[in-house]
Amino acid sequence: MKLIDNRYKVNRLVNEDTYSSTYEVVDLWDNDKKVFLKLYNAENNSIIEHFIKNFFYYTQIKHRNLLLNKQFSIVKVIDGRKVQVKQYYSTSEFTDASILDNVYGNLPLKKKLHIILQICSVLDFLHHSGLVYKHLSPTNIFLTRNNIVKLKDIASIQENFINANYDNITRFFIAPEIIFHQDQKVGESADKYSLGKLIVYLLTDSFFQPNVTKYDYKDIEEMNQEQITFINEVVNNLT
């Protein structure tokens, strides 16, 4: 497969799972910009129905720290041949930035705090837009070379939420009401829980220690007792 809908030139397969396949493509109709294109498996009806109703709304959610959703449509032509089986696809903003999980260990305290502030900004924006991110984790956060945070696009996160599909890292950050599918209880507090877990993950060596309320900070020599007490209180209130 080299060309989709006479518009998207396929560069490479990025990821493939039970529900979809994601490609890096070039948009020939938009100045050869790179985008992510995701093809959905035909039997993934719940996702397709959800996107038919909601995808346009997701395209309107725009924030500098969030990868954008662009288009949801039906594949008409592949490599110049009309497609016989109905198959849907979506496109989203491209990034080649590293996921936070791969780079956070070498970051100085100042940069880690800047990351947390950017995440607070985008979560506040989403909550004011009536959205809960639900799957905030180091594998769903990208960090550019300029230390700019980019959260994975909303449509991909919604897909993972509907399919209860998350990796072994993300499950440590997801609020209990999401893991146990208590959808009626899922609200802004779910993201606050994940944010608290992320702060512990970035700033301390205590992430995998259970029932901790006072944390072992990685950069403790750069912090005073008042700052340590404040962060302890913030994390304990969030989680």
XYZ file of C-alpha atoms in Angstrom:
239
model
C 0.000 0.000 0.000
C 1.573 3.250 -1.206
C -1.215 5.796 -1.768
C -4.570 6.266 0.004
C -7.395 8.262 -1.621
C -4.902 9.756 -4.086
C -3.891 12.058 -1.250
C -1.899 10.274 1.436
C 1.462 8.813 0.450
C 2.463 6.093 2.908
C 5.969 6.395 4.368
C 5.932 3.639 6.980
C 3.876 1.595 9.409
C 4.176 3.098 12.890
C 2.031 0.761 14.974
C -0.390 -2.123 14.533
C -2.719 -3.756 17.043
C -6.003 -5.636 17.236
C -8.078 -2.536 16.543
C -6.180 -0.434 14.013
C -2.995 0.253 12.059
C -1.208 3.607 12.226
C 0.954 4.960 9.404
C 3.201 7.936 8.884
C 1.975 9.510 5.649
C 2.546 12.613 3.541
C -0.512 14.738 2.740
C -0.068 15.606 -0.942
C -2.961 18.075 -0.755
C -1.464 20.059 2.122
C 2.072 21.054 1.119
C 3.409 17.521 1.664
C 2.970 17.762 5.427
C 3.460 14.596 7.431
C 0.472 13.319 9.412
C -0.471 10.148 11.220
C -3.127 8.106 9.418
C -4.953 5.347 11.264
C -6.904 2.609 9.465
C -9.611 0.983 11.594
C -10.463 -2.687 11.410
C -13.909 -3.206 9.887
C -15.257 -5.075 12.932
C -14.363 -2.197 15.276
C -17.963 -0.945 15.176
C -18.091 0.795 18.542
C -15.151 3.045 17.663
C -16.474 3.826 14.190
C -19.913 4.729 15.549
C -18.335 6.902 18.231
C -16.209 8.787 15.703
C -19.098 9.277 13.269
C -20.875 11.121 16.093
C -17.939 12.854 17.774
C -14.859 13.155 15.564
C -15.721 16.589 14.175
C -15.979 17.867 17.745
C -12.520 16.474 18.482
C -11.099 18.408 15.522
C -12.216 21.617 17.238
C -10.207 20.903 20.405
C -6.995 22.855 19.845
C -4.202 23.493 22.334
C -0.463 23.911 21.828
C 0.218 20.941 24.124
C -2.185 18.533 22.401
C -1.721 16.700 19.096
C -4.603 17.703 16.842
C -7.217 15.528 15.183
C -7.756 16.372 11.530
C -10.096 14.129 9.507
C -12.310 11.041 9.742
C -13.519 9.472 6.508
C -14.061 6.320 4.436
C -11.245 4.951 2.281
C -12.290 5.195 -1.355
C -9.136 4.334 -3.317
C -5.890 2.516 -2.490
C -3.045 2.621 -5.020
C -5.441 3.842 -7.692
C -7.964 1.040 -7.197
C -11.442 1.468 -5.783
C -11.875 -0.188 -2.391
C -14.613 -2.836 -2.271
C -14.832 -3.187 1.518
C -15.913 -0.241 3.673
C -13.004 0.886 5.819
C -12.633 4.052 7.855
C -9.555 6.110 8.631
C -8.583 9.153 10.646
C -5.678 11.571 10.482
C -3.942 13.480 13.248
C -1.017 15.814 13.777
C 2.400 14.219 13.241
C 5.234 14.284 15.739
C 8.624 12.618 15.842
C 9.176 13.665 19.454
C 10.203 11.105 22.070
C 7.688 9.734 24.533
C 8.262 11.052 28.034
C 8.876 7.564 29.423
C 12.043 7.289 27.309
C 13.654 10.613 28.233
C 12.480 11.812 31.651
C 15.320 10.159 33.588
C 17.964 12.560 32.275
C 15.972 15.768 32.702
C 16.938 18.413 35.281
C 14.417 19.458 37.912
C 13.581 22.757 36.186
C 12.578 20.986 32.960
C 10.496 18.410 34.813
C 8.617 21.175 36.609
C 8.042 22.910 33.263
C 6.584 19.662 31.910
C 4.177 19.442 34.860
C 3.040 23.044 34.336
C 2.353 22.412 30.643
C 0.317 19.324 31.502
C -1.677 21.322 34.060
C -2.382 23.897 31.348
C -3.724 21.412 28.802
C -5.761 19.502 31.404
C -7.351 22.742 32.591
C -8.210 23.565 28.964
C -9.735 20.128 28.354
C -11.791 20.248 31.542
C -13.165 23.675 30.627
C -14.060 22.156 27.235
C -16.029 19.397 28.974
C -13.489 16.646 28.282
C -11.664 14.238 30.579
C -8.392 12.916 29.135
C -8.579 9.638 31.137
C -5.261 8.061 30.062
C -2.612 10.577 31.158
C 0.667 8.654 31.352
C 4.339 8.931 30.275
C 3.655 6.785 27.191
C 0.875 9.129 26.039
C 2.994 12.261 26.456
C 5.536 13.397 23.875
C 8.398 15.791 24.609
C 9.916 17.820 21.772
C 13.555 18.880 21.538
C 12.472 22.305 22.808
C 10.911 20.756 25.930
C 7.374 21.314 24.634
C 4.797 18.781 25.821
C 2.403 17.191 23.319
C -0.327 14.889 24.628
C -1.533 12.129 22.323
C -4.568 13.197 20.300
C -8.020 12.983 21.869
C -9.439 10.512 19.312
C -6.687 7.955 19.988
C -7.216 8.273 23.732
C -10.985 7.845 23.333
C -10.350 4.763 21.202
C -8.145 3.279 23.918
C -10.731 4.123 26.575
C -13.610 2.490 24.680
C -11.533 -0.615 23.975
C -10.076 -0.669 27.528
C -6.730 -0.822 25.741
C -3.678 0.520 27.584
C -0.042 -0.490 28.008
C 1.690 -1.799 31.120
C 2.956 1.667 32.069
C -0.339 3.501 31.595
C -2.231 1.156 33.924
C -0.214 2.510 36.874
C -1.524 6.016 36.163
C -5.190 5.383 35.380
C -7.747 6.228 38.055
C -9.534 3.226 39.645
C -12.958 4.271 38.302
C -11.587 3.978 34.757
C -9.920 0.617 35.300
C -13.136 -0.789 36.797
C -15.310 0.742 34.026
C -17.344 2.844 36.445
C -18.112 5.285 33.638
C -20.717 7.226 35.615
C -18.001 8.191 38.114
C -15.392 9.310 35.558
C -14.811 13.048 35.860
C -12.047 15.610 36.224
C -10.837 13.863 39.380
C -9.641 10.960 37.201
C -7.167 13.259 35.444
C -6.126 14.815 38.760
C -5.327 11.336 40.059
C -3.182 10.652 36.987
C -1.453 14.025 37.366
C -0.543 13.215 40.962
C 0.897 9.873 39.879
C 2.856 11.605 37.131
C 4.366 14.090 39.592
C 5.551 11.197 41.767
C 6.909 9.434 38.669
C 8.882 12.471 37.481
C 10.189 13.861 40.749
C 10.721 10.904 43.093
C 12.161 7.419 43.453
C 8.987 6.275 45.231
C 6.659 5.579 42.310
C 6.499 1.796 42.683
C 6.401 1.877 46.493
C 2.875 1.333 47.900
C 1.142 3.531 50.480
C 3.766 6.289 50.529
C 2.835 9.788 51.729
C 6.368 11.210 52.099
C 8.477 10.746 49.001
C 12.168 10.303 48.193
C 12.904 13.159 45.792
C 15.507 12.688 43.069
C 16.672 16.319 43.150
C 16.315 16.878 46.878
C 19.525 18.936 47.032
C 17.784 21.578 44.880
C 14.674 21.728 47.078
C 14.010 23.211 50.506
C 11.770 21.665 53.147
C 8.891 24.027 52.424
C 8.877 22.981 48.757
C 9.046 19.290 49.653
C 6.145 19.611 52.093
C 4.097 21.496 49.507
C 4.603 18.862 46.788
C 3.842 16.063 49.253
C 0.535 17.747 50.093
C -0.321 18.358 46.435
C 0.322 14.744 45.458
C -1.564 13.325 48.439
C -4.568 15.544 47.685
C -4.584 14.525 44.016
C -4.236 10.796 44.560
